[in-house]
């Protein structure tokens, strides 16, 4: 609160801070993990394959490869796509660091295309403008759970001979033109971090219909090593294993996979509850002058990882920091997603300039993410609504306090 208004510090609306995201674990999830612990395999056992099949079936693709986390999975996808030194990969600046760090891991160059100011997803026209003869792939992100225009990106990728990777860390359970996210791109990544739709603690997966990518992904997560005699260049005997490329140890454990398989049973329920909460926000926050609620594209059906609001500086006094801190003082755990990736010091040192993506930078100055996760009660949701109304009123420049 700016002291010029001379208003006393607001009392918190709640006893404790409402988090912005959180997992939901039940006894059956715990039992699934314990079963693994009592069994013969705690890593690379049958639970991994069961989990992979479950994810692949759910999204309607042939193959899934589980990784230690979503970032490792993206790294694997970049390897499988053949991305290497000298290549360029186009992605969005409004994403978590991993979407472009995975390009750097492979010695290639991330190229940032600006976002659309309605959806905050990368604008396919601007992606097309960034294509050069060095471009190898596109990494598209379904920001907040709303699918990117993946049909247009698919056409752009096909016309230009590019690999299309979908970072769907936010959009497990979402669909585009009635088809689940997972089968649209050449490879699609889902994350199982606790704030995502279902969790394995840490975990990620790549799904694909392409047998070659599938094969490369499996090699990559296990040191680039094969034990299949049909694939070997030589064979010294039954003990022999062969390393054919440089891979990593990115293997998920069976405890994690069992947790993930159990959580997948509840995915639709979780997504439904997220949609319900987003609907409550939409209804109850509509009509607050200067508050921009999430715009939803007709073709997409969001799985609502995040509920992002924008606060127009023309209407509210102060800055985003003031509004954000005022909401936090009421014990509402708001967040900001995301700082444009290339504004990070590491990227600035690589030579990316401020001003590169003006929409992304404008977006960043005014965005506030409200809490959203299935375990929120209706009371929690109403607390958020009440807090937003109160803070919006308090900072509204039309009101003289
Ligand atoms: C969470 C997330 C990742 C990385 O997933 P981890 O499992 O945390 O490594 C990548 N991209 C986006 C957009 C994410 O939100």
CSV table of C-alpha atoms and ligand atoms in Angstrom, one decimal:
chain,number,residue,atom,x,y,z
A,1,UNK,CA,0.0,0.0,0.0
A,2,UNK,CA,1.4,3.4,-0.9
A,3,UNK,CA,1.6,5.6,2.2
A,4,UNK,CA,0.4,8.6,0.3
A,5,UNK,CA,-3.1,7.1,0.7
A,6,UNK,CA,-2.6,6.9,4.4
A,7,UNK,CA,-4.5,3.7,4.9
A,8,UNK,CA,-3.6,1.3,7.7
A,9,UNK,CA,-2.0,-2.1,6.8
A,10,UNK,CA,-4.8,-4.5,5.8
A,11,UNK,CA,-5.6,-7.5,8.0
A,12,UNK,CA,-5.0,-10.8,6.3
A,13,UNK,CA,-8.1,-12.4,4.9
A,14,UNK,CA,-6.9,-15.8,6.1
A,15,UNK,CA,-4.9,-17.3,9.0
A,16,UNK,CA,-2.3,-18.8,6.7
A,17,UNK,CA,-1.0,-18.2,3.2
A,18,UNK,CA,-3.0,-19.8,0.4
A,19,UNK,CA,-0.5,-21.4,-1.9
A,20,UNK,CA,-0.8,-20.9,-5.7
A,21,UNK,CA,-0.5,-24.6,-6.5
A,22,UNK,CA,-0.3,-27.9,-4.6
A,23,UNK,CA,-0.5,-31.6,-5.2
A,24,UNK,CA,-3.4,-33.8,-4.2
A,25,UNK,CA,-2.4,-37.2,-2.8
A,26,UNK,CA,-4.7,-39.9,-1.4
A,27,UNK,CA,-4.2,-43.1,0.5
A,28,UNK,CA,-4.3,-45.1,-2.7
A,29,UNK,CA,-1.4,-43.1,-4.1
A,30,UNK,CA,0.6,-43.8,-1.0
A,31,UNK,CA,-0.3,-47.5,-1.2
A,32,UNK,CA,0.9,-47.7,-4.8
A,33,UNK,CA,4.3,-46.4,-3.8
A,34,UNK,CA,4.5,-48.7,-0.8
A,35,UNK,CA,3.7,-51.7,-3.0
A,36,UNK,CA,6.8,-50.9,-5.1
A,37,UNK,CA,8.9,-50.5,-2.0
A,38,UNK,CA,7.9,-54.0,-0.9
A,39,UNK,CA,8.6,-55.5,-4.3
A,40,UNK,CA,11.7,-56.6,-6.3
A,41,UNK,CA,12.3,-53.5,-8.4
A,42,UNK,CA,12.6,-49.9,-7.2
A,43,UNK,CA,14.0,-48.6,-10.5
A,44,UNK,CA,13.6,-49.7,-14.1
A,45,UNK,CA,11.1,-52.3,-13.1
A,46,UNK,CA,7.5,-53.0,-14.4
A,47,UNK,CA,6.0,-49.8,-12.9
A,48,UNK,CA,7.8,-47.6,-15.4
A,49,UNK,CA,6.3,-49.4,-18.4
A,50,UNK,CA,2.9,-49.4,-16.8
A,51,UNK,CA,3.1,-45.7,-16.2
A,52,UNK,CA,4.3,-45.0,-19.7
A,53,UNK,CA,1.5,-47.1,-21.3
A,54,UNK,CA,-1.0,-45.3,-19.2
A,55,UNK,CA,0.1,-41.8,-20.3
A,56,UNK,CA,0.4,-42.9,-24.0
A,57,UNK,CA,-3.1,-44.4,-23.9
A,58,UNK,CA,-4.6,-41.4,-22.2
A,59,UNK,CA,-3.3,-38.9,-24.8
A,60,UNK,CA,-3.7,-41.4,-27.7
A,61,UNK,CA,-0.2,-42.0,-28.9
A,62,UNK,CA,2.0,-45.1,-29.5
A,63,UNK,CA,5.0,-44.3,-27.3
A,64,UNK,CA,5.9,-42.7,-24.0
A,65,UNK,CA,9.3,-42.4,-22.4
A,66,UNK,CA,9.5,-41.4,-18.8
A,67,UNK,CA,12.3,-39.2,-17.5
A,68,UNK,CA,13.6,-38.0,-14.1
A,69,UNK,CA,11.8,-34.6,-14.7
A,70,UNK,CA,10.3,-32.5,-17.4
A,71,UNK,CA,13.5,-30.6,-18.1
A,72,UNK,CA,15.4,-33.9,-18.7
A,73,UNK,CA,12.5,-35.0,-21.0
A,74,UNK,CA,12.9,-31.8,-23.0
A,75,UNK,CA,16.6,-32.3,-23.2
A,76,UNK,CA,15.9,-35.8,-24.6
A,77,UNK,CA,13.5,-34.4,-27.2
A,78,UNK,CA,16.1,-32.0,-28.4
A,79,UNK,CA,18.6,-34.8,-28.7
A,80,UNK,CA,16.1,-37.0,-30.5
A,81,UNK,CA,15.3,-34.2,-32.9
A,82,UNK,CA,19.0,-34.0,-33.8
A,83,UNK,CA,19.4,-30.5,-32.5
A,84,UNK,CA,23.1,-29.6,-32.1
A,85,UNK,CA,25.6,-26.8,-32.4
A,86,UNK,CA,24.9,-24.2,-35.1
A,87,UNK,CA,21.1,-25.0,-35.0
A,88,UNK,CA,18.4,-22.5,-34.1
A,89,UNK,CA,15.3,-23.4,-32.2
A,90,UNK,CA,12.3,-21.1,-32.0
A,91,UNK,CA,10.4,-20.8,-28.7
A,92,UNK,CA,8.4,-18.4,-26.5
A,93,UNK,CA,9.9,-16.0,-23.9
A,94,UNK,CA,6.8,-16.5,-21.6
A,95,UNK,CA,7.7,-19.9,-20.3
A,96,UNK,CA,9.7,-21.6,-17.6
A,97,UNK,CA,13.5,-21.5,-18.2
A,98,UNK,CA,13.6,-25.2,-19.2
A,99,UNK,CA,11.8,-24.6,-22.5
A,100,UNK,CA,14.9,-22.8,-23.8
A,101,UNK,CA,17.6,-24.1,-21.6
A,102,UNK,CA,17.2,-27.6,-23.2
A,103,UNK,CA,18.3,-25.9,-26.5
A,104,UNK,CA,21.4,-24.5,-24.8
A,105,UNK,CA,22.2,-28.0,-23.4
A,106,UNK,CA,22.5,-29.3,-26.9
A,107,UNK,CA,24.8,-26.4,-27.9
A,108,UNK,CA,22.2,-24.8,-30.1
A,109,UNK,CA,20.7,-21.3,-30.1
A,110,UNK,CA,17.2,-20.4,-28.7
A,111,UNK,CA,15.4,-17.8,-30.8
A,112,UNK,CA,12.5,-16.0,-29.1
A,113,UNK,CA,9.3,-15.2,-31.0
A,114,UNK,CA,6.9,-12.8,-29.3
A,115,UNK,CA,3.5,-13.7,-27.8
A,116,UNK,CA,-0.1,-13.0,-28.8
A,117,UNK,CA,-1.5,-10.6,-26.3
A,118,UNK,CA,-4.8,-12.4,-26.0
A,119,UNK,CA,-3.6,-15.9,-25.2
A,120,UNK,CA,0.0,-15.1,-24.1
A,121,UNK,CA,1.0,-18.1,-26.3
A,122,UNK,CA,3.6,-17.7,-29.0
A,123,UNK,CA,2.2,-16.1,-32.1
A,124,UNK,CA,2.5,-18.5,-35.1
A,125,UNK,CA,3.0,-15.6,-37.6
A,126,UNK,CA,6.0,-14.3,-35.5
A,127,UNK,CA,7.4,-17.9,-35.4
A,128,UNK,CA,7.3,-18.0,-39.1
A,129,UNK,CA,9.1,-14.7,-39.4
A,130,UNK,CA,12.0,-16.1,-37.3
A,131,UNK,CA,12.7,-19.1,-39.5
A,132,UNK,CA,16.2,-19.1,-41.1
A,133,UNK,CA,18.2,-21.8,-42.9
A,134,UNK,CA,19.6,-22.7,-39.5
A,135,UNK,CA,16.2,-23.3,-37.9
A,136,UNK,CA,15.9,-27.0,-36.8
A,137,UNK,CA,12.9,-27.1,-34.5
A,138,UNK,CA,10.1,-25.2,-32.8
A,139,UNK,CA,9.4,-25.7,-29.1
A,140,UNK,CA,5.8,-24.5,-28.5
A,141,UNK,CA,4.4,-24.0,-25.0
A,142,UNK,CA,0.7,-24.3,-24.0
A,143,UNK,CA,1.0,-21.4,-21.5
A,144,UNK,CA,-1.4,-21.7,-18.5
A,145,UNK,CA,-2.9,-24.9,-20.0
A,146,UNK,CA,-4.5,-23.2,-23.0
A,147,UNK,CA,-3.2,-25.0,-26.2
A,148,UNK,CA,-1.1,-23.0,-28.6
A,149,UNK,CA,-2.4,-22.9,-32.2
A,150,UNK,CA,-0.8,-26.2,-32.8
A,151,UNK,CA,-2.4,-26.9,-36.1
A,152,UNK,CA,-0.9,-23.8,-37.6
A,153,UNK,CA,2.5,-24.6,-36.0
A,154,UNK,CA,2.3,-28.1,-37.5
A,155,UNK,CA,1.8,-26.7,-41.0
A,156,UNK,CA,4.7,-24.2,-40.5
A,157,UNK,CA,6.9,-27.0,-39.2
A,158,UNK,CA,6.0,-29.3,-42.1
A,159,UNK,CA,6.5,-26.6,-44.8
A,160,UNK,CA,9.9,-25.8,-43.5
A,161,UNK,CA,11.2,-29.3,-42.6
A,162,UNK,CA,11.3,-28.5,-38.8
A,163,UNK,CA,10.7,-30.8,-35.8
A,164,UNK,CA,7.8,-29.6,-33.7
A,165,UNK,CA,8.2,-30.2,-29.9
A,166,UNK,CA,5.2,-29.2,-27.7
A,167,UNK,CA,6.1,-28.3,-24.1
A,168,UNK,CA,2.8,-29.4,-22.6
A,169,UNK,CA,3.9,-29.1,-19.0
A,170,UNK,CA,0.8,-27.0,-18.4
A,171,UNK,CA,-1.7,-28.8,-20.6
A,172,UNK,CA,-2.0,-32.5,-19.6
A,173,UNK,CA,-5.7,-33.2,-20.1
A,174,UNK,CA,-6.3,-30.2,-22.4
A,175,UNK,CA,-7.5,-30.6,-26.0
A,176,UNK,CA,-7.4,-28.8,-29.3
A,177,UNK,CA,-10.2,-29.1,-31.8
A,178,UNK,CA,-11.5,-31.9,-29.7
A,179,UNK,CA,-8.2,-33.9,-29.8
A,180,UNK,CA,-6.1,-34.4,-26.7
A,181,UNK,CA,-2.8,-32.6,-26.4
A,182,UNK,CA,-0.1,-35.2,-26.9
A,183,UNK,CA,-0.6,-36.4,-30.5
A,184,UNK,CA,-0.4,-33.0,-32.3
A,185,UNK,CA,3.3,-32.4,-32.3
A,186,UNK,CA,6.2,-34.7,-33.3
A,187,UNK,CA,7.1,-35.0,-29.6
A,188,UNK,CA,5.2,-33.7,-26.6
A,189,UNK,CA,6.5,-33.2,-23.0
A,190,UNK,CA,4.5,-33.5,-19.8
A,191,UNK,CA,5.9,-32.6,-16.4
A,192,UNK,CA,4.9,-34.3,-13.1
A,193,UNK,CA,6.2,-31.6,-10.7
A,194,UNK,CA,3.8,-31.2,-7.7
A,195,UNK,CA,2.2,-28.0,-9.1
A,196,UNK,CA,1.3,-29.7,-12.4
A,197,UNK,CA,-1.9,-31.7,-13.0
A,198,UNK,CA,-0.7,-35.0,-11.6
A,199,UNK,CA,2.6,-35.6,-9.8
A,200,UNK,CA,5.4,-38.1,-9.4
A,201,UNK,CA,7.4,-35.8,-7.0
A,202,UNK,CA,9.8,-35.0,-9.9
A,203,UNK,CA,9.2,-36.5,-13.3
A,204,UNK,CA,8.5,-36.0,-16.9
A,205,UNK,CA,7.6,-37.8,-20.1
A,206,UNK,CA,7.9,-37.5,-23.9
A,207,UNK,CA,5.1,-38.9,-25.9
A,208,UNK,CA,5.4,-39.6,-29.6
A,209,UNK,CA,4.1,-41.7,-32.5
A,210,UNK,CA,7.5,-41.7,-34.2
A,211,UNK,CA,9.5,-44.9,-33.7
A,212,UNK,CA,12.8,-43.3,-34.5
A,213,UNK,CA,12.3,-40.6,-31.9
A,214,UNK,CA,11.1,-43.2,-29.4
A,215,UNK,CA,14.3,-45.2,-29.9
A,216,UNK,CA,16.5,-42.1,-29.5
A,217,UNK,CA,14.7,-41.1,-26.4
A,218,UNK,CA,15.2,-44.5,-24.7
A,219,UNK,CA,18.9,-44.4,-25.6
A,220,UNK,CA,19.4,-40.9,-24.3
A,221,UNK,CA,17.9,-41.5,-20.9
A,222,UNK,CA,20.2,-44.4,-20.3
A,223,UNK,CA,23.8,-43.2,-21.3
A,224,UNK,CA,23.2,-43.8,-25.0
A,225,UNK,CA,23.7,-47.4,-24.3
A,226,UNK,CA,21.9,-50.5,-25.7
A,227,UNK,CA,21.8,-54.1,-24.7
A,228,UNK,CA,19.8,-55.2,-27.7
A,229,UNK,CA,22.1,-57.6,-29.8
A,230,UNK,CA,20.2,-56.6,-33.0
A,231,UNK,CA,21.4,-53.0,-32.6
A,232,UNK,CA,25.0,-53.6,-31.7
A,233,UNK,CA,28.0,-53.0,-33.9
A,234,UNK,CA,29.8,-55.9,-32.2
A,235,UNK,CA,29.0,-58.4,-29.5
A,236,UNK,CA,31.6,-59.7,-27.0
A,237,UNK,CA,29.2,-62.0,-25.2
A,238,UNK,CA,26.2,-62.1,-22.9
A,239,UNK,CA,27.6,-59.4,-20.6
A,240,UNK,CA,28.1,-56.9,-23.5
A,241,UNK,CA,26.5,-53.5,-23.6
A,242,UNK,CA,27.2,-50.9,-26.2
A,243,UNK,CA,27.3,-47.1,-26.0
A,244,UNK,CA,26.5,-45.6,-29.3
A,245,UNK,CA,25.8,-41.9,-28.5
A,246,UNK,CA,26.4,-39.6,-25.5
A,247,UNK,CA,23.4,-40.0,-23.1
A,248,UNK,CA,22.6,-39.3,-19.5
A,249,UNK,CA,21.2,-41.1,-16.5
A,250,UNK,CA,17.7,-39.6,-16.7
A,251,UNK,CA,15.8,-42.7,-15.5
A,252,UNK,CA,12.7,-42.4,-13.4
A,253,UNK,CA,12.3,-44.7,-10.4
A,254,UNK,CA,9.5,-47.3,-10.0
A,255,UNK,CA,8.3,-45.5,-6.9
A,256,UNK,CA,7.7,-42.4,-8.9
A,257,UNK,CA,6.1,-44.3,-11.8
A,258,UNK,CA,3.7,-46.1,-9.5
A,259,UNK,CA,2.7,-42.8,-7.9
A,260,UNK,CA,2.2,-41.4,-11.4
A,261,UNK,CA,0.1,-44.3,-12.6
A,262,UNK,CA,-2.1,-44.0,-9.5
A,263,UNK,CA,-2.4,-40.2,-10.0
A,264,UNK,CA,-3.4,-40.6,-13.7
A,265,UNK,CA,-6.6,-42.3,-12.5
A,266,UNK,CA,-7.7,-39.0,-11.1
A,267,UNK,CA,-6.5,-36.7,-13.9
A,268,UNK,CA,-9.9,-36.0,-15.4
A,269,UNK,CA,-11.3,-35.2,-12.0
A,270,UNK,CA,-8.5,-32.8,-11.2
A,271,UNK,CA,-8.9,-31.1,-14.6
A,272,UNK,CA,-12.6,-30.8,-14.0
A,273,UNK,CA,-12.1,-29.2,-10.7
A,274,UNK,CA,-9.6,-26.8,-12.1
A,275,UNK,CA,-12.1,-25.8,-14.8
A,276,UNK,CA,-14.8,-25.3,-12.2
A,277,UNK,CA,-12.5,-22.9,-10.1
A,278,UNK,CA,-11.5,-21.0,-13.3
A,279,UNK,CA,-15.2,-20.7,-14.0
A,280,UNK,CA,-15.9,-19.2,-10.6
A,281,UNK,CA,-13.1,-16.7,-11.1
A,282,UNK,CA,-14.4,-15.8,-14.5
A,283,UNK,CA,-17.9,-15.2,-13.1
A,284,UNK,CA,-17.1,-13.4,-9.9
A,285,UNK,CA,-14.2,-11.2,-11.3
A,286,UNK,CA,-15.9,-10.1,-14.5
A,287,UNK,CA,-16.6,-6.5,-14.8
A,288,UNK,CA,-13.8,-5.2,-12.6
A,289,UNK,CA,-12.5,-2.2,-14.5
A,290,UNK,CA,-8.9,-2.6,-15.6
A,291,UNK,CA,-8.7,-6.3,-14.6
A,292,UNK,CA,-8.1,-8.5,-17.7
A,293,UNK,CA,-9.2,-12.1,-17.2
A,294,UNK,CA,-7.9,-15.0,-19.3
A,295,UNK,CA,-9.1,-15.0,-22.9
A,296,UNK,CA,-9.9,-18.5,-24.2
A,297,UNK,CA,-9.6,-19.4,-27.9
A,298,UNK,CA,-12.5,-21.3,-29.4
A,299,UNK,CA,-10.4,-24.2,-30.7
A,300,UNK,CA,-8.7,-25.0,-27.4
A,301,UNK,CA,-10.1,-26.5,-24.2
A,302,UNK,CA,-7.7,-25.5,-21.5
A,303,UNK,CA,-6.7,-27.8,-18.6
A,304,UNK,CA,-6.2,-24.6,-16.4
A,305,UNK,CA,-2.7,-25.0,-14.9
A,306,UNK,CA,-2.7,-21.3,-14.2
A,307,UNK,CA,-5.2,-18.5,-13.9
A,308,UNK,CA,-3.4,-15.4,-15.0
A,309,UNK,CA,-4.9,-11.9,-14.6
A,310,UNK,CA,-3.5,-8.7,-16.0
A,311,UNK,CA,-3.9,-5.4,-14.1
A,312,UNK,CA,-3.9,-2.4,-16.5
A,313,UNK,CA,-1.6,0.4,-15.2
A,314,UNK,CA,-3.9,3.0,-16.8
A,315,UNK,CA,-6.6,2.0,-14.3
A,316,UNK,CA,-4.7,1.1,-11.2
A,317,UNK,CA,-2.4,3.3,-9.2
A,318,UNK,CA,1.1,2.1,-8.4
A,319,UNK,CA,2.8,-0.8,-10.1
A,320,UNK,CA,2.3,-4.6,-10.2
A,321,UNK,CA,4.7,-4.9,-7.2
A,322,UNK,CA,2.2,-2.9,-5.1
A,323,UNK,CA,-0.8,-4.9,-6.2
A,324,UNK,CA,1.1,-8.2,-5.7
A,325,UNK,CA,2.3,-7.3,-2.3
A,326,UNK,CA,-1.1,-6.1,-1.2
A,327,UNK,CA,-2.6,-9.5,-2.2
A,328,UNK,CA,0.2,-11.3,-0.4
A,329,UNK,CA,-0.5,-9.2,2.7
A,330,UNK,CA,-4.0,-10.7,2.7
A,331,UNK,CA,-2.4,-14.1,2.7
A,332,UNK,CA,-3.3,-14.9,-0.9
A,333,UNK,CA,-0.3,-16.7,-2.5
A,334,UNK,CA,-0.3,-14.9,-5.8
A,335,UNK,CA,2.6,-15.5,-8.2
A,336,UNK,CA,4.1,-14.2,-11.5
A,337,UNK,CA,4.5,-16.4,-14.6
A,338,UNK,CA,6.9,-15.7,-16.1
A,339,UNK,CA,9.9,-13.3,-16.3
A,340,UNK,CA,10.7,-13.3,-20.1
A,341,UNK,CA,13.4,-15.9,-20.3
A,342,UNK,CA,15.9,-13.7,-22.3
A,343,UNK,CA,15.8,-11.0,-19.6
A,344,UNK,CA,17.6,-13.4,-17.2
A,345,UNK,CA,21.2,-12.3,-16.6
A,346,UNK,CA,22.5,-15.5,-18.1
A,347,UNK,CA,20.7,-14.8,-21.4
A,348,UNK,CA,21.5,-11.1,-21.3
A,349,UNK,CA,25.2,-12.2,-21.2
A,350,UNK,CA,24.6,-14.3,-24.2
A,351,UNK,CA,23.6,-11.1,-26.0
A,352,UNK,CA,19.8,-11.1,-26.1
A,353,UNK,CA,18.6,-7.5,-25.9
A,354,UNK,CA,15.8,-6.0,-23.8
A,355,UNK,CA,13.0,-5.0,-26.2
A,356,UNK,CA,13.4,-8.2,-28.3
A,357,UNK,CA,9.7,-9.2,-27.6
A,358,UNK,CA,7.7,-6.1,-26.6
A,359,UNK,CA,4.5,-8.0,-26.0
A,360,UNK,CA,6.2,-10.4,-23.6
A,361,UNK,CA,7.8,-7.5,-21.8
A,362,UNK,CA,4.5,-5.6,-21.5
A,363,UNK,CA,2.7,-8.7,-20.4
A,364,UNK,CA,5.3,-9.4,-17.7
A,365,UNK,CA,4.9,-5.9,-16.2
A,366,UNK,CA,1.2,-6.4,-15.5
A,367,UNK,CA,0.6,-10.1,-14.9
A,368,UNK,CA,-0.5,-11.7,-11.6
A,369,UNK,CA,-1.3,-15.4,-11.3
A,370,UNK,CA,-4.1,-16.3,-8.8
A,371,UNK,CA,-4.0,-19.6,-6.8
A,372,UNK,CA,-5.5,-22.5,-8.7
A,373,UNK,CA,-5.3,-26.2,-7.8
A,374,UNK,CA,-8.0,-28.9,-7.4
A,375,UNK,CA,-7.6,-29.2,-3.6
A,376,UNK,CA,-8.7,-25.6,-3.1
A,377,UNK,CA,-12.1,-25.4,-1.3
A,378,UNK,CA,-14.8,-23.1,-2.5
A,379,UNK,CA,-14.0,-21.0,0.6
A,380,UNK,CA,-10.4,-20.7,-0.6
A,381,UNK,CA,-11.7,-19.6,-4.0
A,382,UNK,CA,-14.0,-17.0,-2.4
A,383,UNK,CA,-11.2,-15.7,-0.3
A,384,UNK,CA,-9.2,-15.1,-3.5
A,385,UNK,CA,-12.2,-13.4,-5.2
A,386,UNK,CA,-12.8,-11.2,-2.1
A,387,UNK,CA,-9.1,-10.2,-2.0
A,388,UNK,CA,-8.9,-9.4,-5.7
A,389,UNK,CA,-12.0,-7.2,-5.4
A,390,UNK,CA,-10.7,-5.5,-2.4
A,391,UNK,CA,-7.3,-4.7,-3.8
A,392,UNK,CA,-8.7,-3.7,-7.2
A,393,UNK,CA,-11.0,-1.2,-5.5
A,394,UNK,CA,-8.2,0.0,-3.2
A,395,UNK,CA,-5.9,0.8,-6.1
A,396,UNK,CA,-8.5,1.9,-8.6
A,397,UNK,CA,-7.5,5.5,-9.6
A,398,UNK,CA,-11.2,6.4,-9.9
A,399,UNK,CA,-11.8,6.0,-6.2
A,400,UNK,CA,-10.6,8.8,-3.9
A,401,UNK,CA,-9.6,7.2,-0.6
B,1,LIG,C1,7.4,-27.3,-15.1
B,1,LIG,C2,7.8,-26.9,-16.5
B,1,LIG,C3,8.9,-27.4,-17.1
B,1,LIG,C4,9.9,-28.3,-16.5
B,1,LIG,O1,9.4,-29.4,-15.8
B,1,LIG,P1,10.2,-30.0,-14.6
B,1,LIG,O2,9.5,-31.3,-14.4
B,1,LIG,O3,10.0,-29.1,-13.4
B,1,LIG,O4,11.6,-30.2,-15.0
B,1,LIG,C5,9.1,-27.1,-18.4
B,1,LIG,N1,8.3,-26.2,-19.1
B,1,LIG,C6,7.3,-25.6,-18.5
B,1,LIG,C7,6.5,-24.6,-19.2
B,1,LIG,C8,7.0,-25.9,-17.1
B,1,LIG,O5,6.0,-25.3,-16.5
